[in-house]
């Protein structure tokens, strides 16, 4: 896979690429990898491989296009679906079965991903939904502006970027929840931060990439993501 080395070590724009898999952030931050999905499987792949060694592999829906090369990188493509128009498209998603390792719990917890889009809506990654017992977290991109949300036993914190990033270029986005708040980085720069403590987050839902798993496109929109993803990494400590 062609990728940036790592957002924590690079302050350059996301268009700068080097050959190889992005190194984990654990060496410099004290985090350890929970899951690393490089998203470099071949055409027609239906298993998203976790290279962390933790075995958290995902199921790739057959509406997700793999092995898409664009602007120097290769990843998955999620085609555009009309918002809130039935029917649902569960095959538009990549899902990872529920695991306690994927729940933030009370740990410091960070999600980093690399995306490219020209669209302005959709849920990128999440575990649980707004009414899920035990809380939830998610990335979404309304109006092309990345938002990161953590909802736990003590409350909800949401942070958002100051400007859109749906410009057709690759961007590395990282959101971290700690005991003191939630911060959002884009291309190696902190762009938003809010203090506070969400409390513990733990649910029995799968992790979903590309939209919601429980929706009907009538009362509950599926919020399908449209764009490309190059890799996703989850860290904790």
Short mmCIF file of C-alpha atoms in Angstrom, two decimals:
data_model
loop_
_atom_site.label_atom_id
_atom_site.label_comp_id
_atom_site.label_asym_id
_atom_site.label_seq_id
_atom_site.Cartn_x
_atom_site.Cartn_y
_atom_site.Cartn_z
CA UNK A 1 0.00 0.00 0.00
CA UNK A 2 1.22 3.53 -0.71
CA UNK A 3 0.62 5.76 2.29
CA UNK A 4 1.88 8.52 4.56
CA UNK A 5 4.20 7.27 7.27
CA UNK A 6 2.05 8.37 10.20
CA UNK A 7 0.14 11.47 11.05
CA UNK A 8 1.86 11.90 14.42
CA UNK A 9 5.27 12.02 12.82
CA UNK A 10 4.40 14.05 9.74
CA UNK A 11 3.36 17.67 9.60
CA UNK A 12 3.13 17.78 5.83
CA UNK A 13 0.04 17.65 3.68
CA UNK A 14 -1.67 14.31 3.12
CA UNK A 15 -0.63 14.29 -0.51
CA UNK A 16 2.92 13.45 0.57
CA UNK A 17 3.31 9.68 0.23
CA UNK A 18 5.91 7.04 0.93
CA UNK A 19 5.94 3.38 0.09
CA UNK A 20 4.89 1.01 2.88
CA UNK A 21 2.31 0.41 5.57
CA UNK A 22 1.83 3.29 8.03
CA UNK A 23 3.74 2.68 11.24
CA UNK A 24 1.65 2.45 14.39
CA UNK A 25 1.58 5.40 16.75
CA UNK A 26 2.32 3.28 19.79
CA UNK A 27 6.06 3.79 19.68
CA UNK A 28 5.72 7.54 20.21
CA UNK A 29 2.49 7.92 22.19
CA UNK A 30 2.32 4.94 24.52
CA UNK A 31 -0.72 3.58 22.68
CA UNK A 32 -0.91 0.00 21.47
CA UNK A 33 -2.69 -1.08 18.28
CA UNK A 34 -6.15 -2.57 18.75
CA UNK A 35 -6.72 -3.04 15.02
CA UNK A 36 -4.91 -1.99 11.84
CA UNK A 37 -6.83 -2.31 8.58
CA UNK A 38 -4.57 -1.42 5.66
CA UNK A 39 -7.37 -1.89 3.13
CA UNK A 40 -4.97 -3.11 0.47
CA UNK A 41 -6.76 -6.34 -0.44
CA UNK A 42 -7.09 -7.26 -4.10
CA UNK A 43 -10.07 -6.91 -6.44
CA UNK A 44 -13.22 -8.61 -5.21
CA UNK A 45 -11.87 -9.26 -1.70
CA UNK A 46 -14.53 -9.91 0.92
CA UNK A 47 -12.35 -10.01 4.06
CA UNK A 48 -10.75 -6.87 5.50
CA UNK A 49 -7.56 -8.13 7.13
CA UNK A 50 -6.44 -6.85 10.54
CA UNK A 51 -2.64 -6.71 10.49
CA UNK A 52 -2.32 -5.87 14.20
CA UNK A 53 -2.21 -9.57 15.13
CA UNK A 54 -5.43 -9.29 17.14
CA UNK A 55 -7.55 -11.07 14.57
CA UNK A 56 -10.21 -8.37 14.25
CA UNK A 57 -10.97 -9.06 10.60
CA UNK A 58 -13.97 -7.51 8.86
CA UNK A 59 -16.54 -8.53 6.26
CA UNK A 60 -16.51 -6.43 3.09
CA UNK A 61 -19.94 -5.97 1.53
CA UNK A 62 -20.07 -6.70 -2.18
CA UNK A 63 -21.07 -3.13 -3.00
CA UNK A 64 -17.71 -1.95 -1.65
CA UNK A 65 -15.09 -1.76 -4.39
CA UNK A 66 -11.62 -2.91 -3.33
CA UNK A 67 -8.22 -2.32 -4.94
CA UNK A 68 -9.08 1.19 -6.14
CA UNK A 69 -6.00 3.24 -7.00
CA UNK A 70 -6.32 7.02 -6.98
CA UNK A 71 -3.87 9.88 -6.41
CA UNK A 72 -1.01 7.55 -5.48
CA UNK A 73 -2.84 5.34 -2.99
CA UNK A 74 -4.93 2.16 -3.09
CA UNK A 75 -7.96 1.50 -0.92
CA UNK A 76 -11.71 0.89 -0.81
CA UNK A 77 -14.36 2.89 -2.67
CA UNK A 78 -17.84 3.52 -1.31
CA UNK A 79 -20.06 4.74 -4.14
CA UNK A 80 -22.63 7.46 -3.65
CA UNK A 81 -26.14 6.47 -2.57
CA UNK A 82 -29.02 8.90 -2.35
CA UNK A 83 -29.53 10.00 1.28
CA UNK A 84 -32.68 8.71 2.98
CA UNK A 85 -33.96 6.93 -0.13
CA UNK A 86 -35.09 3.31 0.32
CA UNK A 87 -34.12 0.55 0.07
CA UNK A 88 -31.29 -0.02 2.51
CA UNK A 89 -27.90 -1.20 1.24
CA UNK A 90 -26.28 -3.37 3.93
CA UNK A 91 -23.77 -4.58 1.34
CA UNK A 92 -22.42 -1.00 1.17
CA UNK A 93 -20.79 -1.58 4.56
CA UNK A 94 -17.68 -3.17 5.99
CA UNK A 95 -18.45 -4.71 9.39
CA UNK A 96 -16.23 -6.10 12.11
CA UNK A 97 -17.93 -8.39 14.65
CA UNK A 98 -18.40 -7.08 18.17
CA UNK A 99 -15.37 -7.41 20.42
CA UNK A 100 -14.69 -5.83 23.80
CA UNK A 101 -11.30 -4.82 22.39
CA UNK A 102 -13.09 -2.42 20.02
CA UNK A 103 -14.99 -0.70 22.85
CA UNK A 104 -13.30 2.41 24.24
CA UNK A 105 -14.35 1.47 27.77
CA UNK A 106 -12.60 3.91 30.11
CA UNK A 107 -9.32 3.82 28.19
CA UNK A 108 -7.61 6.52 26.19
CA UNK A 109 -8.80 5.59 22.71
CA UNK A 110 -7.90 6.89 19.26
CA UNK A 111 -9.12 6.25 15.72
CA UNK A 112 -7.02 7.30 12.74
CA UNK A 113 -8.08 6.98 9.12
CA UNK A 114 -7.13 8.21 5.70
CA UNK A 115 -9.94 9.37 3.44
CA UNK A 116 -10.60 11.05 0.12
CA UNK A 117 -13.99 12.37 -0.92
CA UNK A 118 -15.73 15.01 -2.98
CA UNK A 119 -19.09 14.44 -1.28
CA UNK A 120 -20.56 16.06 1.80
CA UNK A 121 -22.38 13.52 3.92
CA UNK A 122 -22.17 10.12 5.54
CA UNK A 123 -20.96 8.18 8.54
CA UNK A 124 -17.40 6.98 8.01
CA UNK A 125 -16.90 4.63 10.97
CA UNK A 126 -18.85 3.89 14.11
CA UNK A 127 -19.59 1.37 16.83
CA UNK A 128 -23.15 1.73 18.00
CA UNK A 129 -25.73 4.39 17.18
CA UNK A 130 -27.37 7.35 18.92
CA UNK A 131 -29.70 5.29 21.13
CA UNK A 132 -27.43 2.30 21.69
CA UNK A 133 -27.23 1.13 25.28
CA UNK A 134 -23.68 1.54 26.57
CA UNK A 135 -22.81 4.51 24.36
CA UNK A 136 -21.20 4.84 20.96
CA UNK A 137 -18.53 6.60 18.92
CA UNK A 138 -18.43 7.69 15.30
CA UNK A 139 -16.81 9.79 12.58
CA UNK A 140 -19.13 11.58 10.17
CA UNK A 141 -18.67 14.20 7.47
CA UNK A 142 -21.75 16.48 7.12
CA UNK A 143 -21.20 19.26 4.57
CA UNK A 144 -17.71 17.86 4.01
CA UNK A 145 -16.69 18.79 7.57
CA UNK A 146 -15.34 15.92 9.68
CA UNK A 147 -16.95 15.45 13.07
CA UNK A 148 -15.94 13.02 15.79
CA UNK A 149 -18.34 11.99 18.56
CA UNK A 150 -17.95 9.94 21.74
CA UNK A 151 -21.06 9.24 23.87
CA UNK A 152 -20.55 7.51 27.19
CA UNK A 153 -21.99 7.01 30.64
CA UNK A 154 -21.13 10.56 31.70
CA UNK A 155 -22.12 12.46 28.56
CA UNK A 156 -21.36 13.25 24.94
CA UNK A 157 -18.48 15.18 23.43
CA UNK A 158 -18.36 16.11 19.76
CA UNK A 159 -15.60 17.99 17.96
CA UNK A 160 -15.52 19.15 14.38
CA UNK A 161 -13.03 20.51 11.88
CA UNK A 162 -13.15 24.26 11.15
CA UNK A 163 -13.43 23.76 7.38
CA UNK A 164 -14.45 21.12 4.82
CA UNK A 165 -11.97 18.54 3.52
CA UNK A 166 -14.08 17.10 0.67
CA UNK A 167 -11.63 18.49 -1.88
CA UNK A 168 -10.72 15.23 -3.62
CA UNK A 169 -7.32 14.94 -1.90
CA UNK A 170 -6.24 12.37 0.69
CA UNK A 171 -6.44 13.51 4.30
CA UNK A 172 -5.34 11.78 7.50
CA UNK A 173 -7.86 12.28 10.30
CA UNK A 174 -7.25 11.27 13.91
CA UNK A 175 -9.64 11.59 16.85
CA UNK A 176 -8.64 10.75 20.41
CA UNK A 177 -10.75 10.44 23.57
CA UNK A 178 -8.91 10.72 26.90
CA UNK A 179 -9.90 11.35 30.48
CA UNK A 180 -9.61 15.08 29.87
CA UNK A 181 -11.43 15.49 26.57
CA UNK A 182 -11.60 14.77 22.84
CA UNK A 183 -9.22 16.13 20.22
CA UNK A 184 -9.29 16.07 16.41
CA UNK A 185 -6.24 16.16 14.14
CA UNK A 186 -6.19 16.59 10.37
CA UNK A 187 -2.96 16.02 8.43
CA UNK A 188 -0.89 16.16 11.61
CA UNK A 189 -2.38 19.37 13.06
CA UNK A 190 -4.80 19.61 15.96
CA UNK A 191 -7.82 21.49 14.62
CA UNK A 192 -10.36 21.04 17.42
CA UNK A 193 -10.42 20.08 21.10
CA UNK A 194 -13.08 19.95 23.82
CA UNK A 195 -12.51 19.20 27.47
CA UNK A 196 -14.56 16.85 29.60
CA UNK A 197 -15.06 13.19 30.37
CA UNK A 198 -17.56 11.03 28.50
CA UNK A 199 -17.42 8.12 30.91
CA UNK A 200 -17.19 4.52 29.82
CA UNK A 201 -18.31 3.38 26.35
CA UNK A 202 -19.08 -0.28 25.80
CA UNK A 203 -21.74 -1.87 23.61
CA UNK A 204 -22.52 -5.16 21.87
CA UNK A 205 -22.71 -3.77 18.34
CA UNK A 206 -20.38 -4.51 15.44
CA UNK A 207 -18.00 -1.87 14.22
CA UNK A 208 -19.32 -0.47 10.94
CA UNK A 209 -17.46 1.34 8.17
CA UNK A 210 -19.50 3.16 5.52
CA UNK A 211 -22.81 3.76 7.33
CA UNK A 212 -25.25 2.40 9.90
CA UNK A 213 -26.13 -1.24 10.36
CA UNK A 214 -29.60 -0.59 11.86
CA UNK A 215 -31.60 1.75 9.64
CA UNK A 216 -34.55 1.78 7.25
CA UNK A 217 -33.96 4.92 5.13
CA UNK A 218 -37.34 6.21 6.36
CA UNK A 219 -37.42 6.86 10.10
CA UNK A 220 -33.70 6.18 10.53
CA UNK A 221 -31.37 7.19 7.71
CA UNK A 222 -28.45 4.90 6.95
CA UNK A 223 -26.06 7.83 6.37
CA UNK A 224 -24.00 5.94 3.81
CA UNK A 225 -20.50 7.30 3.27
CA UNK A 226 -19.42 8.16 -0.28
CA UNK A 227 -15.72 8.32 -1.06
CA UNK A 228 -12.49 6.37 -0.62
CA UNK A 229 -10.72 4.98 2.45
CA UNK A 230 -7.07 3.94 2.43
CA UNK A 231 -6.55 2.63 5.96
CA UNK A 232 -8.01 2.69 9.47
CA UNK A 233 -6.18 2.19 12.75
CA UNK A 234 -7.54 1.97 16.30
CA UNK A 235 -5.24 2.48 19.29
CA UNK A 236 -5.75 2.43 23.03
CA UNK A 237 -3.82 2.64 26.27
#
